[in-house]
mmCIF file of C-alpha atoms in Angstrom:
data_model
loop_
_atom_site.group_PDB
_atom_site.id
_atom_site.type_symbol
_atom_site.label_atom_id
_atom_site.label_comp_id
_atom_site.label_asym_id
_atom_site.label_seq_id
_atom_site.Cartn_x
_atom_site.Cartn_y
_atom_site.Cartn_z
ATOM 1 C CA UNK A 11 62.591 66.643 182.739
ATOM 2 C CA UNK A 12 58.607 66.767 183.447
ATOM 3 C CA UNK A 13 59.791 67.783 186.801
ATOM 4 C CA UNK A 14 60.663 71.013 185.596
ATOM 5 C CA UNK A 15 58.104 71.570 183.155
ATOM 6 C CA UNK A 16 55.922 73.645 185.736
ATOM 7 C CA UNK A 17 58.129 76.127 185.963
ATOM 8 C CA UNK A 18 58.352 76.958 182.365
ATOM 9 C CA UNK A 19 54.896 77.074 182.195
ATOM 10 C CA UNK A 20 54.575 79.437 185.088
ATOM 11 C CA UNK A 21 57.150 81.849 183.457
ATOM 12 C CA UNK A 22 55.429 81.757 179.903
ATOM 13 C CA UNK A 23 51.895 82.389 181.366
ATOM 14 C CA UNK A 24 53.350 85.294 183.212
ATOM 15 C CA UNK A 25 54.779 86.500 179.978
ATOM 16 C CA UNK A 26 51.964 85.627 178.048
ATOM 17 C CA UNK A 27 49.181 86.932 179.843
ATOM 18 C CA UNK A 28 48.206 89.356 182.269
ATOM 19 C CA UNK A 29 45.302 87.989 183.365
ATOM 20 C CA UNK A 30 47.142 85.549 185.037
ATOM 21 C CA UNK A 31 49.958 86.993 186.606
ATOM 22 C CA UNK A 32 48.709 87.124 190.018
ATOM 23 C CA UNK A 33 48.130 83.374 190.289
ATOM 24 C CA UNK A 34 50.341 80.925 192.305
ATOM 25 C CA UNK A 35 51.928 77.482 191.097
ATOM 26 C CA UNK A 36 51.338 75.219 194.193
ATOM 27 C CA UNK A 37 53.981 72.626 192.060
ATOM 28 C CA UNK A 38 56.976 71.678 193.751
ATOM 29 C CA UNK A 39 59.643 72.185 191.712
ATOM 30 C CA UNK A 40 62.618 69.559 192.543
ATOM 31 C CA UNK A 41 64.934 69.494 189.762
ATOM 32 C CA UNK A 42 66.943 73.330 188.817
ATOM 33 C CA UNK A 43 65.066 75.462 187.001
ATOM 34 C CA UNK A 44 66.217 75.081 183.139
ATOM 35 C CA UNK A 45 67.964 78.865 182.066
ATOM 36 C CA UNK A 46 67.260 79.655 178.455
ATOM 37 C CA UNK A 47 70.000 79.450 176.020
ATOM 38 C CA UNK A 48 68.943 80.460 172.327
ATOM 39 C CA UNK A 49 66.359 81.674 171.017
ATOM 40 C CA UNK A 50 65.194 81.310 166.732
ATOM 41 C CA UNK A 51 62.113 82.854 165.131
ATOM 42 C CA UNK A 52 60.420 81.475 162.045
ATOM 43 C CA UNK A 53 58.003 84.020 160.376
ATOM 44 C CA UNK A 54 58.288 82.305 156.364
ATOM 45 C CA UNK A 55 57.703 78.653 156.108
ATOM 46 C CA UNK A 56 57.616 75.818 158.278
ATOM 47 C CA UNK A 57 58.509 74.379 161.889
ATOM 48 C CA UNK A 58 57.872 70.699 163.100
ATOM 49 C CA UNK A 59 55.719 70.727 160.365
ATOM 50 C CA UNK A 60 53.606 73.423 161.393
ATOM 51 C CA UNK A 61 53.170 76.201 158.486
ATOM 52 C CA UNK A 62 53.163 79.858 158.608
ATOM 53 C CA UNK A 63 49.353 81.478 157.745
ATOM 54 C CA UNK A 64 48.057 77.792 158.400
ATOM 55 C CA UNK A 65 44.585 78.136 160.370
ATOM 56 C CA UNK A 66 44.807 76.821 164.324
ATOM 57 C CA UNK A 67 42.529 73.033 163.521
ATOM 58 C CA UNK A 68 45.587 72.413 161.119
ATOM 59 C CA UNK A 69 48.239 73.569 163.493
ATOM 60 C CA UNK A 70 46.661 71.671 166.199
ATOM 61 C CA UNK A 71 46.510 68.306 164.122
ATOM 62 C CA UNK A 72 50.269 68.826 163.573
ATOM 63 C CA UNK A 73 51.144 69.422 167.630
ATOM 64 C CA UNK A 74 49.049 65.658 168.143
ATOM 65 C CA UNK A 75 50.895 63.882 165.602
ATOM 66 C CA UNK A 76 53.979 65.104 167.992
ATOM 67 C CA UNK A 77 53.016 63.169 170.855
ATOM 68 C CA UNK A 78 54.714 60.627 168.909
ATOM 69 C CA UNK A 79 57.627 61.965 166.977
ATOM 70 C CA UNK A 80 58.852 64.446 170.204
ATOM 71 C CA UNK A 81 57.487 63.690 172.831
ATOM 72 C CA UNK A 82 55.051 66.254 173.415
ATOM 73 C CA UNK A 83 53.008 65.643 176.367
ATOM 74 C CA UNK A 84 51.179 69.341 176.734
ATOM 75 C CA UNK A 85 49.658 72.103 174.682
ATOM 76 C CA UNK A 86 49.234 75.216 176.987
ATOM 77 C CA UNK A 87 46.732 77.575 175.317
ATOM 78 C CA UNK A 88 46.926 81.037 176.416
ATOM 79 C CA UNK A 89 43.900 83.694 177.222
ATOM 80 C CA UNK A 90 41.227 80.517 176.868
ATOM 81 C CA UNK A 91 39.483 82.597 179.632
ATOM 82 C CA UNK A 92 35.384 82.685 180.118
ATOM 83 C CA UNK A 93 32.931 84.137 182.553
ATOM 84 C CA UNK A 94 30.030 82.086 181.332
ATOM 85 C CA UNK A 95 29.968 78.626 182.719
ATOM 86 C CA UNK A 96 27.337 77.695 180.268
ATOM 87 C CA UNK A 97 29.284 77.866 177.482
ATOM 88 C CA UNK A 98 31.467 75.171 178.990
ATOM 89 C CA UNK A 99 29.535 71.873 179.263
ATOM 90 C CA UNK A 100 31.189 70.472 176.078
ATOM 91 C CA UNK A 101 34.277 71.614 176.713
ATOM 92 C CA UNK A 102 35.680 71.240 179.460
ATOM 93 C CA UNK A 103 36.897 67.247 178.885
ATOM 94 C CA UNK A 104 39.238 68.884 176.308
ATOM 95 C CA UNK A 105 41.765 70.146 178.958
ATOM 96 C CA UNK A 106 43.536 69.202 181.512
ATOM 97 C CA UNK A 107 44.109 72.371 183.407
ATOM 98 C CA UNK A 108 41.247 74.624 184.746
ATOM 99 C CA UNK A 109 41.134 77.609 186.788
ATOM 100 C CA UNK A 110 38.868 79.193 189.038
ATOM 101 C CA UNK A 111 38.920 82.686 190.155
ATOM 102 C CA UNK A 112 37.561 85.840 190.488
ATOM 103 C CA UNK A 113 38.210 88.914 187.839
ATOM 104 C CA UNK A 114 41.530 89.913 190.087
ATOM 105 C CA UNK A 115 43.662 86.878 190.656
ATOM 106 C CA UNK A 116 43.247 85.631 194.427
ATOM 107 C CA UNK A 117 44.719 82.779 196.724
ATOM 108 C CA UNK A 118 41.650 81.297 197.484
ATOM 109 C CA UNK A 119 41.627 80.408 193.362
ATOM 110 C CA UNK A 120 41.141 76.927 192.420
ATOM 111 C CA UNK A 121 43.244 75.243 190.250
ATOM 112 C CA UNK A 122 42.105 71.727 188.824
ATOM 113 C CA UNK A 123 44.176 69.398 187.235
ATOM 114 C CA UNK A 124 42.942 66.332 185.446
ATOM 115 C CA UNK A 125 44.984 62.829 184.147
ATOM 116 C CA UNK A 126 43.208 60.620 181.818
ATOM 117 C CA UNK A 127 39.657 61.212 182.497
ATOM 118 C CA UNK A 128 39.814 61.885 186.141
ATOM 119 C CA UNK A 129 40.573 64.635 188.820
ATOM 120 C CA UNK A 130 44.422 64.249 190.005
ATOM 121 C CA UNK A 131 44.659 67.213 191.821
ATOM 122 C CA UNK A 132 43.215 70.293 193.150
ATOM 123 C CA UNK A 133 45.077 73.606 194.535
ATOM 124 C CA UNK A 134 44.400 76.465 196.173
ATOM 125 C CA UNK A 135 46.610 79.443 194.403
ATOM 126 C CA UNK A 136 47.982 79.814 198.246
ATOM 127 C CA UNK A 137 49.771 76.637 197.089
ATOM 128 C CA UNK A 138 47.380 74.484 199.612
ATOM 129 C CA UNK A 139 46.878 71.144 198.274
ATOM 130 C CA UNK A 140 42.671 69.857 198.957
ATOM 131 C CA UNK A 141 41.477 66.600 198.475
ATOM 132 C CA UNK A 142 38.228 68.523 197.462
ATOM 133 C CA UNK A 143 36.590 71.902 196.792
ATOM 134 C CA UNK A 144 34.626 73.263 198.310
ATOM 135 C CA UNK A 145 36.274 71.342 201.828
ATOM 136 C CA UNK A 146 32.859 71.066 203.367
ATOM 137 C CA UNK A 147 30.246 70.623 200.789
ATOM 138 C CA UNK A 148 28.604 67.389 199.953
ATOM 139 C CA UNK A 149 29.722 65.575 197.125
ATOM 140 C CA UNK A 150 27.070 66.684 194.541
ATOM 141 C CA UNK A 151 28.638 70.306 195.238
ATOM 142 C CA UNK A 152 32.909 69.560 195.628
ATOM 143 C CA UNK A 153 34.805 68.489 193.262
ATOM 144 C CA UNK A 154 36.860 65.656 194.783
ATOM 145 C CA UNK A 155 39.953 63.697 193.562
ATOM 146 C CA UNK A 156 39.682 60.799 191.245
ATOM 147 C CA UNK A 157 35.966 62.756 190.262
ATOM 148 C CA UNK A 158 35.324 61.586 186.382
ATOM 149 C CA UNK A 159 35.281 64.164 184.276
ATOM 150 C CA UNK A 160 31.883 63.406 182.876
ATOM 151 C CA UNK A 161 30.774 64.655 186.346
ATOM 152 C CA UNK A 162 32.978 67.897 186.655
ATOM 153 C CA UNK A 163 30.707 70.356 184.965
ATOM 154 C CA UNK A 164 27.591 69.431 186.951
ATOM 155 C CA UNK A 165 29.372 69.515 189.937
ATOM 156 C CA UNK A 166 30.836 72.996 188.911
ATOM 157 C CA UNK A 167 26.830 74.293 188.376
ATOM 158 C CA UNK A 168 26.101 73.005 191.635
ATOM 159 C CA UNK A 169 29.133 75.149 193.168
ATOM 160 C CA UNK A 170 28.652 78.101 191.628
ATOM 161 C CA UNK A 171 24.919 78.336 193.175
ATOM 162 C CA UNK A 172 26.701 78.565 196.409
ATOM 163 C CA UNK A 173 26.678 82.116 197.845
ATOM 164 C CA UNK A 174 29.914 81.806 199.261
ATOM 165 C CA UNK A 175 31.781 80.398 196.392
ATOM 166 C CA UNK A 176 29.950 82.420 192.674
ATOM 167 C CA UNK A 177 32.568 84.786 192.734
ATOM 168 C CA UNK A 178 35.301 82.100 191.571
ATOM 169 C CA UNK A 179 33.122 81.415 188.287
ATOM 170 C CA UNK A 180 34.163 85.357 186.981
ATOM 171 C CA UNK A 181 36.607 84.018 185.388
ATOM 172 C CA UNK A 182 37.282 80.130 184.240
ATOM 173 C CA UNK A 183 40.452 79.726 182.221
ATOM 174 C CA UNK A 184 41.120 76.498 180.040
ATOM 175 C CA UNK A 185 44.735 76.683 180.144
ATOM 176 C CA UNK A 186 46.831 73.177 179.221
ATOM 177 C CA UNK A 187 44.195 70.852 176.527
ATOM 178 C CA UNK A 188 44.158 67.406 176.502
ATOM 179 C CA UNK A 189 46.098 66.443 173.484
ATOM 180 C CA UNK A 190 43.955 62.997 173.257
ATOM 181 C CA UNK A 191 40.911 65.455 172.564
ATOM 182 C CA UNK A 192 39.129 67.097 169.425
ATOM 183 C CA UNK A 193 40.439 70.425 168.668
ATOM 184 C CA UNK A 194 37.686 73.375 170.636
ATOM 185 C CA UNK A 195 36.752 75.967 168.307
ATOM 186 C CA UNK A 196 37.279 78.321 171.126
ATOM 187 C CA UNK A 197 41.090 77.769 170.771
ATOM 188 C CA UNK A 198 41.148 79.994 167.591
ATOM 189 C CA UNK A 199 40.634 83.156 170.024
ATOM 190 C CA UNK A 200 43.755 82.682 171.674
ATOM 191 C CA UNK A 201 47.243 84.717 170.447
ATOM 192 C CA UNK A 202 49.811 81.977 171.264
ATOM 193 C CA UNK A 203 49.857 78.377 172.345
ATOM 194 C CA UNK A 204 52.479 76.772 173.485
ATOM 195 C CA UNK A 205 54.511 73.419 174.276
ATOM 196 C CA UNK A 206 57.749 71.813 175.169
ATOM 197 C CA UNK A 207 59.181 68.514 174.614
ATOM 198 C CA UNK A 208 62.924 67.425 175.135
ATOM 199 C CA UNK A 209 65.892 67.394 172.948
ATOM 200 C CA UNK A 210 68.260 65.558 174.957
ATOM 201 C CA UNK A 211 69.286 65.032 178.755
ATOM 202 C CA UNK A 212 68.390 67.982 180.930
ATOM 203 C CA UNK A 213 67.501 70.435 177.728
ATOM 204 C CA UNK A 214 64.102 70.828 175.748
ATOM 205 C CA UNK A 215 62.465 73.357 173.702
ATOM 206 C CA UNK A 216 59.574 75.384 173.826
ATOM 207 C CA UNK A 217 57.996 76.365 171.086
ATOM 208 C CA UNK A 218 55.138 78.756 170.672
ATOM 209 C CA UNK A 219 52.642 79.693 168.043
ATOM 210 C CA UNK A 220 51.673 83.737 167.497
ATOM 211 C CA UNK A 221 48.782 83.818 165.862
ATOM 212 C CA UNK A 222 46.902 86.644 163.924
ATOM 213 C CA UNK A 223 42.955 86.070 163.131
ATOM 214 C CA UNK A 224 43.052 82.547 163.606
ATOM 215 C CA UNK A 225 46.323 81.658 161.882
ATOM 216 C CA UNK A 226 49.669 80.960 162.488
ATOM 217 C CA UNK A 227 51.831 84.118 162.081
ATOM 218 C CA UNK A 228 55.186 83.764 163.888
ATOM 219 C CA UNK A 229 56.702 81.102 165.830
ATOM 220 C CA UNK A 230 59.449 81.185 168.745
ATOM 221 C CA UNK A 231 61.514 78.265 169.387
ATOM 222 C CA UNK A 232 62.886 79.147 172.752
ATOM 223 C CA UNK A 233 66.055 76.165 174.013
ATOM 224 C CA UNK A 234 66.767 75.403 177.072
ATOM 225 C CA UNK A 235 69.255 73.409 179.226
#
């Protein structure tokens, strides 16, 4: 099933967001792409645990304790975007899923993916797979595969100082957070998270969280086969 998780996530970010509708998922997707069957909406009470009007720290304490009880191996967060590198040292060994780019979405954007504490991959939006970015910088200014993450946002000061590459620091979007991580305070800006887990061979659900001034105000339960 984790095989098609990619392309769920690239149809709910395009939903979800504008700012991010012009990048590319480089992901091969092997397995058919799941077709949406049902969808429920809870606006009173509770799903998974998760309560209407709670504040985002509480909902996000509820979506870890799901690692165990579903399965859920993601939390996408959605409009987690900054132009301010600064504002990033601290944060950005919560997540798991960083892009680069300029204010309008481009091919040269770099996406970085991270597993456990280190650098498993990094894609162009073009869909080009690099075993480091920038290709032909020394190491103190390219972020290369199996990089710790302790190093990342050093490395990422060092790039941006680069003439040639600034422009993809405009805008820096923490999209998919670690859920083996604190909870960022900066996740309280964003109007809908979301994540899937399975619900039996070939199907899972997504579920995402509205929220309104830092609190859960409607969530979707979309099912899929």
């Amino acid at each position: 099933m984790k095989k098609i998780l990619i392309g769920i996530i690239a149809i709910s970010v395009g939903m979800s967001s504008c700012k991010l509708d012009s990048t590319v998922q480089p992901e091969i997707i092997i397995d058919p792409i799941p077709y949406q069957v049902t969808r429920d909406s809870v606006e009173t009470g509770s799903y998974l645990g998760i309560n209407i009007d709670e504040n985002a720290a509480d909902a996000y304490s509820k979506i870890q304790a799901l690692q165990s009880l579903k399965g859920v191996a993601f939390l996408n967060i959605v409009s987690n975007t900054y132009s301010d590198l600064g504002q990033l040292q601290e944060r950005l060994p919560l997540y798991q899923y960083i892009l680069l780019d300029q204010k309008q979405g481009t091919d040269s954007g770099v996406q970085i993916t991270i597993e456990g504490q280190t650098v498993k991959a990094i894609y162009l939006n073009s869909g080009t797979k690099l075993n480091q970015w920038p290709t032909n910088s020394k190491e103190k200014s390219s972020v290369r595969m199996g990089d710790h993450v302790s190093v990342l946002y050093q490395k990422l000061v060092n790039i941006r100082q680069l003439n040639s590459y600034s422009n993809k620091f405009e805008r820096i979007s923490l999209l998919t957070k670690n859920l083996a991580t604190p909870y960022d305070l900066g996740m309280t800006r964003s109007p809908q998270w979301y994540f899937t887990y399975p619900t039996g061979p070939k199907q899972m659900d997504e579920i995402q969280l509205h929220f309104k001034e830092g609190k859960v105000h409607k969530i979707y339960i979309n099912h899929y086969r």
